XYZ file of C-alpha atoms in Angstrom:
678
model
C 40.236 147.522 50.421
C 41.487 144.451 48.585
C 39.161 142.473 46.337
C 40.090 138.807 46.112
C 38.808 136.621 43.299
C 39.079 132.837 43.300
C 40.760 131.899 40.033
C 40.368 128.323 38.827
C 43.713 126.607 38.304
C 42.966 124.969 35.011
C 45.683 122.332 34.745
C 45.063 120.284 37.939
C 41.280 120.642 37.541
C 41.505 119.400 33.949
C 43.649 116.457 35.028
C 41.327 115.436 37.847
C 38.039 115.723 35.925
C 39.506 113.918 32.921
C 40.475 110.945 35.078
C 37.125 110.847 36.842
C 34.914 111.119 33.760
C 37.024 108.502 31.961
C 36.245 106.074 34.812
C 39.940 105.447 35.404
C 40.079 104.627 39.096
C 37.872 105.080 42.140
C 39.405 107.784 44.327
C 41.872 110.629 43.888
C 43.778 112.346 46.667
C 44.888 115.961 46.130
C 48.134 116.449 48.032
C 49.975 119.601 49.002
C 50.889 121.874 51.903
C 48.390 124.118 53.652
C 47.240 126.963 51.450
C 48.398 125.478 48.146
C 44.834 125.385 46.785
C 43.706 121.779 47.233
C 40.198 122.831 48.277
C 39.877 125.225 45.349
C 40.861 122.484 42.888
C 38.472 119.993 44.516
C 35.593 122.492 44.466
C 36.226 123.433 40.833
C 36.345 119.794 39.771
C 33.163 119.051 41.758
C 31.388 121.985 40.096
C 32.315 120.716 36.647
C 31.097 117.222 37.502
C 27.849 118.579 38.940
C 27.281 120.518 35.715
C 27.807 117.255 33.829
C 25.029 115.549 35.811
C 26.906 113.979 38.714
C 25.506 114.077 42.246
C 28.166 115.705 44.423
C 28.229 115.116 48.194
C 30.754 116.777 50.503
C 32.136 116.074 53.978
C 35.088 117.547 55.877
C 37.380 116.183 58.521
C 38.297 118.300 61.532
C 40.732 117.606 64.338
C 38.142 118.859 66.832
C 35.680 116.144 65.690
C 38.164 113.263 65.629
C 36.580 111.722 68.744
C 32.972 112.087 67.493
C 31.734 108.955 65.760
C 30.631 109.820 62.200
C 31.218 113.475 63.065
C 32.267 114.285 59.498
C 29.013 112.864 58.124
C 26.663 114.667 60.526
C 25.989 117.743 58.283
C 25.361 115.506 55.274
C 23.032 113.171 57.161
C 21.161 116.075 58.735
C 20.109 117.113 55.244
C 17.984 113.929 54.969
C 14.744 115.886 55.391
C 12.591 113.046 54.057
C 13.145 111.234 57.359
C 13.461 114.192 59.713
C 11.561 112.368 62.465
C 14.172 109.621 62.500
C 17.083 110.967 64.545
C 19.187 107.824 64.300
C 22.505 108.637 62.619
C 23.016 104.956 61.852
C 19.667 104.664 60.041
C 20.333 107.805 58.014
C 23.763 106.494 57.043
C 22.209 103.201 55.921
C 19.730 105.083 53.745
C 22.567 107.146 52.240
C 24.492 103.967 51.440
C 21.403 102.430 49.893
C 20.735 105.449 47.695
C 24.342 105.697 46.559
C 24.499 101.992 45.773
C 21.831 102.606 43.119
C 23.509 105.714 41.649
C 27.173 105.052 42.312
C 28.160 105.538 38.670
C 26.956 109.166 38.870
C 27.913 109.987 42.478
C 30.979 111.865 43.717
C 32.010 112.230 47.348
C 34.359 115.118 48.214
C 36.325 114.602 51.455
C 38.190 117.628 52.794
C 41.210 117.043 55.069
C 40.949 113.259 54.954
C 43.659 112.534 57.589
C 41.533 114.178 60.321
C 38.415 112.057 59.756
C 37.137 110.252 62.810
C 37.562 106.449 62.518
C 33.873 105.750 61.794
C 33.720 108.373 59.036
C 36.966 107.055 57.529
C 35.495 103.527 57.567
C 32.323 104.803 55.881
C 34.390 106.441 53.116
C 36.323 103.192 52.689
C 33.077 101.258 52.221
C 31.532 103.779 49.836
C 34.600 103.674 47.584
C 35.547 100.006 47.856
C 32.201 98.276 48.166
C 29.838 100.680 46.378
C 32.175 102.127 43.726
C 31.468 105.768 44.578
C 34.023 108.116 43.071
C 35.821 110.158 45.686
C 37.979 113.288 45.763
C 40.057 113.593 48.937
C 42.386 116.372 50.073
C 45.342 115.999 52.428
C 48.601 117.704 53.245
C 50.393 114.350 53.207
C 49.508 110.781 52.438
C 47.500 109.047 55.181
C 49.755 106.709 57.161
C 47.203 104.294 58.617
C 43.510 103.465 59.025
C 40.730 102.873 56.465
C 41.888 105.631 54.068
C 45.418 104.195 54.053
C 43.933 100.778 53.202
C 42.246 102.282 50.133
C 45.667 103.443 49.022
C 47.242 100.059 49.793
C 44.517 98.405 47.734
C 45.368 100.607 44.760
C 42.067 102.486 44.871
C 43.524 105.968 45.537
C 45.583 107.838 42.963
C 47.667 110.704 44.399
C 47.699 114.036 42.547
C 50.156 116.683 43.705
C 48.648 120.166 43.482
C 51.382 122.345 41.932
C 52.467 125.698 43.238
C 50.991 128.803 41.635
C 53.318 130.094 38.932
C 54.666 133.643 39.060
C 52.477 134.898 36.228
C 49.235 133.701 37.837
C 50.358 134.996 41.227
C 51.136 138.441 39.813
C 47.773 138.586 38.061
C 46.005 137.642 41.307
C 47.781 140.450 43.172
C 46.920 143.054 40.549
C 43.298 141.915 40.504
C 43.201 142.265 44.286
C 44.659 145.785 44.381
C 42.639 146.863 41.337
C 45.524 147.897 39.090
C 49.129 147.402 38.082
C 51.950 146.918 40.578
C 55.501 148.230 40.455
C 57.530 145.300 39.063
C 60.311 145.127 41.653
C 58.027 145.086 44.685
C 55.596 142.716 42.934
C 58.447 140.321 42.193
C 59.564 140.385 45.828
C 56.031 139.626 47.025
C 55.442 136.787 44.567
C 58.845 135.239 45.246
C 58.330 135.410 48.985
C 54.941 133.669 48.767
C 56.636 130.753 47.006
C 53.634 129.865 44.832
C 51.295 129.324 47.807
C 47.975 131.170 47.230
C 47.140 131.393 50.953
C 50.582 132.787 51.778
C 50.294 135.281 48.916
C 46.943 136.503 50.178
C 48.149 136.704 53.781
C 51.199 138.748 52.784
C 49.195 141.172 50.667
C 46.508 141.527 53.338
C 49.234 142.274 55.898
C 50.826 144.848 53.599
C 47.421 146.481 53.129
C 46.705 146.550 56.877
C 50.124 148.049 57.582
C 49.640 150.782 54.971
C 52.500 149.398 52.874
C 50.693 149.661 49.523
C 51.190 153.110 48.006
C 50.992 154.697 44.553
C 54.146 154.697 42.430
C 55.217 155.900 39.001
C 54.984 152.389 37.533
C 52.061 151.007 39.531
C 51.410 150.434 43.204
C 54.509 149.868 45.320
C 53.968 146.961 47.728
C 56.107 147.059 50.847
C 57.227 143.882 52.608
C 55.284 143.124 55.812
C 56.629 141.067 58.698
C 55.893 137.337 58.680
C 52.116 137.223 59.313
C 51.021 135.498 62.536
C 48.540 133.412 60.543
C 51.312 131.857 58.461
C 53.546 131.265 61.470
C 50.648 129.512 63.219
C 50.061 127.242 60.208
C 53.733 126.294 59.969
C 54.501 126.045 63.674
C 52.490 122.819 64.149
C 54.356 120.593 61.638
C 57.712 122.143 62.571
C 57.332 121.566 66.303
C 55.892 118.067 65.802
C 59.260 116.816 64.502
C 61.608 114.689 66.579
C 64.936 116.128 67.712
C 67.069 114.817 64.839
C 64.492 115.645 62.156
C 64.103 119.128 63.655
C 67.859 119.720 63.630
C 68.080 118.943 59.933
C 65.009 121.013 59.157
C 66.578 123.940 61.008
C 69.866 123.490 59.135
C 68.192 123.419 55.731
C 65.827 126.194 56.715
C 68.620 128.518 57.809
C 70.673 127.730 54.681
C 67.788 127.596 52.221
C 69.285 124.541 50.515
C 71.883 121.871 51.296
C 73.448 119.228 49.016
C 72.236 115.706 49.658
C 75.809 114.529 50.147
C 75.933 116.269 53.539
C 72.472 115.261 54.762
C 72.091 112.176 56.929
C 70.143 109.452 55.111
C 66.372 109.827 55.610
C 66.896 112.745 58.017
C 64.569 114.999 56.032
C 61.924 112.482 54.929
C 59.361 113.554 57.533
C 59.845 117.238 56.681
C 59.454 116.436 52.988
C 56.261 114.483 53.697
C 54.898 117.440 55.660
C 55.602 119.821 52.773
C 58.329 121.748 54.587
C 61.228 120.592 52.410
C 61.564 119.456 48.803
C 64.170 117.417 46.972
C 65.828 118.798 43.895
C 68.623 117.456 41.742
C 71.261 116.577 44.293
C 69.926 118.768 47.087
C 67.177 119.305 49.620
C 65.643 122.783 50.013
C 62.938 124.617 51.903
C 59.613 124.378 50.089
C 59.165 128.165 50.130
C 60.800 131.337 51.500
C 58.174 131.844 54.209
C 58.909 128.377 55.585
C 62.507 129.484 56.038
C 61.285 132.640 57.778
C 59.073 130.591 60.100
C 61.941 128.244 60.954
C 64.174 131.231 61.751
C 61.437 132.882 63.823
C 61.257 129.813 66.065
C 65.014 129.818 66.764
C 66.876 131.743 69.434
C 69.554 134.179 68.276
C 72.384 131.984 69.558
C 70.914 128.839 67.996
C 70.475 130.543 64.636
C 74.106 131.723 64.731
C 75.301 128.218 65.573
C 73.307 126.738 62.673
C 74.588 129.309 60.156
C 78.188 128.480 61.010
C 77.485 124.719 60.939
C 75.673 124.886 57.583
C 78.438 127.007 56.031
C 81.006 124.422 57.113
C 79.091 121.763 55.166
C 79.350 123.724 51.907
C 82.953 123.007 51.002
C 82.524 121.963 47.362
C 83.620 123.800 44.225
C 80.076 124.747 43.224
C 79.690 128.540 42.954
C 76.122 128.520 44.277
C 77.179 126.546 47.342
C 80.022 128.964 47.921
C 77.620 131.914 47.675
C 75.320 130.288 50.231
C 78.245 129.669 52.596
C 79.497 133.252 52.352
C 75.977 134.635 52.842
C 75.463 132.465 55.924
C 78.736 133.596 57.469
C 77.977 137.215 56.591
C 75.058 136.998 59.034
C 77.015 135.089 61.679
C 79.483 135.856 64.445
C 82.292 134.548 62.179
C 82.155 136.792 59.074
C 83.941 135.713 55.868
C 86.952 137.485 54.372
C 86.712 140.700 52.388
C 87.778 138.793 49.265
C 85.013 136.212 49.724
C 82.408 138.930 50.277
C 83.494 140.779 47.123
C 83.329 137.555 45.119
C 79.897 136.745 46.557
C 78.623 140.209 45.662
C 79.570 139.564 42.051
C 77.974 136.125 42.051
C 74.748 137.497 43.534
C 74.683 140.176 40.823
C 75.086 137.519 38.134
C 72.088 135.673 39.608
C 69.957 138.874 39.605
C 69.886 138.866 43.411
C 70.568 142.565 43.567
C 69.488 143.291 47.143
C 71.813 140.548 48.365
C 74.646 141.852 46.173
C 74.326 145.321 47.683
C 74.249 143.971 51.235
C 77.347 141.816 50.683
C 79.195 144.680 48.988
C 78.422 147.039 51.862
C 79.633 144.450 54.358
C 82.840 143.915 52.359
C 83.476 147.665 52.356
C 82.772 147.978 56.075
C 84.938 144.974 56.962
C 87.837 146.276 54.856
C 87.808 149.553 56.778
C 87.550 147.724 60.092
C 90.503 145.449 59.255
C 92.575 148.111 57.525
C 92.551 146.170 54.247
C 92.450 147.626 50.702
C 89.117 148.852 49.380
C 87.267 145.949 47.682
C 86.953 147.488 44.219
C 84.979 144.586 42.748
C 82.369 144.905 45.496
C 82.048 148.645 44.797
C 81.404 147.933 41.118
C 78.834 145.224 41.849
C 77.060 147.495 44.319
C 76.751 150.208 41.689
C 75.517 147.781 39.029
C 72.912 146.277 41.364
C 71.628 149.733 42.306
C 71.283 150.466 38.598
C 69.266 147.321 37.935
C 66.990 148.040 40.875
C 66.161 151.402 39.329
C 67.885 153.374 42.097
C 69.586 155.425 39.420
C 70.744 158.460 41.408
C 72.410 156.176 43.938
C 73.953 154.193 41.075
C 75.378 157.391 39.528
C 77.199 158.174 42.772
C 78.282 154.565 43.310
C 79.836 154.294 39.834
C 81.659 157.578 40.348
C 83.130 156.240 43.596
C 84.071 152.916 41.944
C 85.882 154.711 39.117
C 87.693 156.976 41.585
C 88.950 154.225 43.910
C 89.995 151.757 41.206
C 93.721 151.772 40.605
C 94.548 148.788 38.375
C 93.691 148.662 34.670
C 91.561 145.508 34.825
C 89.348 146.928 37.559
C 89.115 150.305 35.855
C 88.079 148.716 32.557
C 85.424 146.651 34.319
C 84.129 149.686 36.236
C 83.962 151.764 33.043
C 82.207 148.936 31.195
C 79.539 148.570 33.880
C 79.159 152.338 34.243
C 78.862 152.656 30.469
C 76.099 150.087 30.417
C 74.352 152.056 33.168
C 74.530 155.282 31.171
C 73.737 153.736 27.783
C 70.813 151.576 28.878
C 69.483 152.561 32.272
C 70.086 156.298 31.879
C 69.264 156.060 28.124
C 72.341 158.114 27.186
C 74.704 156.053 24.982
C 76.739 159.122 24.021
C 77.698 159.694 27.634
C 78.690 156.014 27.866
C 80.969 156.446 24.846
C 82.512 159.621 26.273
C 83.176 157.825 29.561
C 84.842 154.926 27.748
C 87.074 157.262 25.754
C 88.062 159.106 28.917
C 88.989 155.892 30.723
C 90.803 154.465 27.677
C 93.227 157.377 27.933
C 94.116 156.166 31.439
C 94.679 152.514 30.485
C 97.994 151.015 29.411
C 97.281 147.280 29.678
C 96.358 145.963 26.192
C 93.848 143.418 27.530
C 91.979 146.064 29.512
C 92.011 148.455 26.546
C 90.686 145.776 24.174
C 87.909 144.808 26.610
C 86.663 148.380 27.055
C 87.063 149.188 23.354
C 84.826 146.254 22.453
C 82.122 147.477 24.826
C 82.361 151.029 23.500
C 81.892 149.650 19.981
C 78.506 148.215 21.038
C 77.360 151.607 22.304
C 78.485 153.174 19.021
C 76.421 150.637 17.097
C 73.386 151.731 19.115
C 73.571 155.249 17.679
C 74.963 154.298 14.270
C 78.354 155.917 14.899
C 81.143 154.214 12.877
C 83.909 156.413 14.309
C 86.258 155.512 17.120
C 88.484 152.481 17.623
C 87.058 149.173 16.404
C 86.547 146.154 18.622
C 89.595 143.882 18.650
C 88.746 140.782 20.679
C 91.807 139.001 19.357
C 93.948 141.386 21.391
C 92.610 140.037 24.681
C 94.821 137.319 26.148
C 93.692 137.530 29.789
C 91.600 135.118 31.844
C 89.359 132.541 30.121
C 86.303 134.573 31.163
C 87.756 137.764 29.673
C 88.638 135.999 26.444
C 85.160 134.474 26.260
C 83.639 137.909 26.861
C 85.673 139.338 24.012
C 84.579 136.503 21.730
C 80.867 136.867 22.483
C 81.095 140.655 22.203
C 82.569 140.250 18.732
C 79.806 137.779 17.832
C 77.153 140.232 19.010
C 78.665 143.024 16.932
C 78.666 140.797 13.809
C 75.171 139.594 14.665
C 73.657 143.062 14.855
C 75.248 144.036 11.554
C 74.006 140.882 9.836
C 70.435 141.334 11.082
C 70.310 144.961 9.955
C 71.747 143.921 6.575
C 69.221 141.083 6.180
C 71.895 138.366 6.100
C 70.432 135.413 8.057
C 73.236 132.966 7.236
C 75.894 135.277 8.688
C 73.642 135.959 11.696
C 73.199 132.235 12.345
C 76.956 131.678 12.213
C 77.476 134.507 14.697
C 74.899 132.936 17.038
C 76.669 129.561 16.937
C 80.030 131.212 17.645
C 78.551 133.312 20.428
C 76.932 130.368 22.197
C 80.301 128.676 22.494
C 81.441 131.554 24.717
C 78.212 132.685 26.423
C 78.421 130.674 29.649
C 82.123 131.284 30.251
C 81.647 135.012 29.586
C 78.950 135.524 32.244
C 81.245 137.376 34.689
C 81.615 140.107 32.040
C 78.658 139.759 29.637
C 75.690 138.940 31.852
C 72.962 138.668 29.231
C 74.796 137.093 26.346
C 72.577 134.006 26.252
C 69.384 136.093 26.336
C 70.626 138.263 23.476
C 71.488 135.208 21.386
C 68.060 133.683 22.112
C 66.368 136.864 20.916
C 68.596 137.006 17.853
C 67.416 133.517 16.894
C 63.850 134.812 16.843
C 64.871 137.694 14.544
C 66.674 135.272 12.238
C 63.499 133.178 11.982
C 61.699 136.365 10.889
C 64.392 137.014 8.264
C 63.878 133.447 7.033
C 60.114 134.060 6.740
C 59.308 131.487 9.427
C 56.874 133.747 11.248
C 54.844 130.884 12.722
C 57.875 129.327 14.417
C 59.012 132.738 15.639
C 55.559 133.546 17.025
C 55.400 130.250 18.932
C 58.779 130.865 20.575
C 57.944 134.490 21.308
C 54.587 133.658 22.916
C 56.223 131.068 25.172
C 59.064 133.345 26.264
C 56.845 136.378 26.724
C 54.999 134.609 29.532
C 58.196 134.777 31.611
C 57.083 138.015 33.207
C 59.802 138.471 35.796
C 62.909 137.629 33.806
C 65.347 140.355 32.820
C 64.388 139.628 29.213
C 60.616 140.071 29.647
C 60.455 143.442 27.865
C 62.646 142.186 25.058
C 60.265 139.323 24.314
C 57.212 141.601 24.428
C 58.990 143.852 21.937
C 59.709 140.844 19.731
C 56.043 139.800 19.924
C 55.036 143.277 18.799
C 57.335 143.060 15.785
C 55.904 139.670 14.839
C 52.319 140.921 15.103
C 53.103 143.870 12.820
C 54.612 141.527 10.210
C 51.530 139.290 10.457
C 49.127 142.227 10.160
C 47.738 141.797 13.697
C 48.049 145.473 14.549
C 45.802 145.532 17.634
C 47.929 142.776 19.165
C 51.095 144.597 18.088
C 49.981 147.717 19.949
C 49.196 145.672 23.056
C 52.570 143.889 23.010
C 54.494 147.095 22.310
C 52.765 148.895 25.193
C 53.734 146.020 27.502
C 57.310 146.183 26.195
C 57.565 149.903 26.934
C 56.440 149.309 30.507
C 58.677 146.285 31.057
C 61.741 147.884 29.482
C 61.350 150.848 31.790
C 61.946 148.269 34.541
C 64.703 146.124 33.002
C 66.350 146.792 29.638
C 69.742 145.322 28.767
C 69.177 145.588 25.012
C 68.660 149.334 24.738
C 65.282 148.610 23.150
C 63.039 150.969 25.099
C 63.123 153.665 22.406
C 62.472 151.108 19.672
C 59.524 149.712 21.643
C 57.991 153.192 21.925
C 58.553 153.640 18.196
C 56.881 150.298 17.522
C 53.917 151.352 19.654
C 53.738 154.589 17.667
C 53.817 152.610 14.405
C 50.951 150.369 15.512
C 48.884 153.351 16.647
C 49.575 155.155 13.365
C 48.537 152.140 11.273
C 45.338 151.947 13.326
C 44.609 155.564 12.427
C 45.263 157.006 15.866
C 47.774 159.804 15.181
C 47.411 161.459 18.601
C 48.351 158.243 20.398
C 51.167 157.652 17.900
C 52.623 161.100 18.523
C 52.366 160.585 22.307
C 54.372 157.339 21.997
C 57.063 159.116 19.981
C 57.226 161.993 22.457
C 57.640 159.432 25.241
C 61.038 158.351 23.860
C 63.775 159.864 26.062
C 65.788 162.440 24.129
C 69.122 160.529 24.195
C 67.445 157.344 22.906
C 66.219 159.093 19.776
C 69.753 158.740 18.422
C 69.614 154.950 18.777
C 69.346 153.411 15.315
C 66.454 151.059 16.072
C 64.439 153.811 17.753
C 65.134 156.275 14.952
C 64.137 153.852 12.186
C 61.001 152.748 14.023
C 59.993 156.367 14.636
C 60.460 157.179 10.965
C 58.139 154.308 10.033
C 55.512 155.580 12.485
C 55.736 159.107 11.068
C 55.464 157.762 7.518
C 52.248 155.931 8.429
C 50.901 159.099 10.010
C 51.558 161.002 6.799
C 50.038 158.240 4.663
C 46.914 157.905 6.774
C 46.660 161.688 6.822
C 46.139 161.651 3.064
C 49.688 162.025 1.743
C 51.233 158.581 1.104
C 53.842 160.088 -1.207
C 55.147 162.244 1.620
C 55.314 159.147 3.787
C 57.424 157.324 1.205
C 59.715 160.329 0.858
C 60.121 160.481 4.629
C 61.359 156.867 4.705
C 63.642 157.403 1.697
C 65.202 160.466 3.307
C 65.881 158.555 6.534
C 67.499 155.637 4.697
C 69.508 157.918 2.432
């Protein structure tokens, strides 16, 4: 059984109550699509105003009462018990107006669903606001086009306030409150993303998953399966979709099936009605569906043949050089009766992997493989590699092991083999927490390579895995030897910067570290095809450099902001950084909390190899707090291969030293640290 709690959305409530109590304006209209939380914001603001001494009155429009004169006011007027014998609605309304005219400065009228008010009720609201100065909160999906409420807007008496979508962090917290515990990150991310920031949609999806028995225990929290599009959501969206004219509907269907189209291909004003109804939104240079479920509803209302026709038509519109447009076009054709080429599918699989769209990357890679067999074309090696990497990031590690083995077996050219070995090495070093196996794999593949560019690329990656375990042996990174594509050269440059950066940070040399960051940033974007998280690593390095400079306050502010980004690949890294900062500042309870979060998050996504260090940091915090049993449990939780990683080893030594010191033998603790450093 799910337990739903209404959580006040502080920002829009703060904005609304601040405007009303400051007497800036007369009426405020909360705008947003169905389910976005307009009523919750209005109710929260009304409650605050009531607590401050305002008299709050509420009415609600309803399509069913649109033909009933003053139908919206009937419940409010019926509460006039002082004149119960007088059944005249008109007389009761006159008394209400008279009373409010005397207390208008402390009266607030809340009007739910203002566009559906009957004409007499709308006229009464107009008079209360315009003539009597009563403050008014209205809610509506779109601005009111005509009638008395529209006149208030024309007269400048209504200020619109768009209710924002629910952010991912708040949505995730709402889900975990409802299910009574933590949720497995991957399935939670899918659910939150699918709801698109709409609280009603989020609740409907989770309720449907619960009814269908799709919520089950998992090793890292409850796993939430994806239910079909709930009938309730389809019913909500069907009305505005089917109310569109033929041309508006065609463009809505095109955008809905594509997800997003550039404005250059959209007929002028063709999507204005859909935007007004909250179905589409404008972004920089494009128009997009306002949420994934809207796209699902649009697709559900199309026949199979019509959907196929629209996919092909939308793909034909995406002919620019933009990589994201190209990915959309290939994805559309992949689901159509005119599939793209094997080469395009392999490219799209890589692009989807770069964008962390791993499920899509796997699907495109599988299709590329299948199509190659069907057409008798060569095996798409790049797609095989991307499939394996995406499986690894999704935590499907056994499948990833097999997929990397296949990719290494079928790859014939040196460039592809070096890329496959690099990605497989990352999988073994980080996801499988076994950097030594990654190094062994690299050495094995290096013996098979003859191309100097490919050898230099793989050697540079192997050097990073050696740094992890403090192993100075083996060939050194030589980025200057790479003279291949611009992306490969950029990857070599940023790899070299990262190697220098790690050394400088460990040596306490902030000036050298800063120079390495500047050099690395010059190559980070171009290197994305090969070094996917270069920018994230450089961002985190900047925080560590601030610590080296003693600017803990600045570092803490950046860390707190970035840590809120719960569903980014770097989430665990920033929690780990927050834990380090709290230890330096002496906030040990907070350090333990942040380190525990880092351990959990890094078990989901870890491209830094920091999971062992995070467990060591948790052990250190527990040891400082005098909890040796918990400290030992955190140390024992470090996977055996990760105990060789330098950061994990040093952090574990510190934890053990604190355990010795707090156990009554500080000298032994000092000796333990000295022995580790010696």
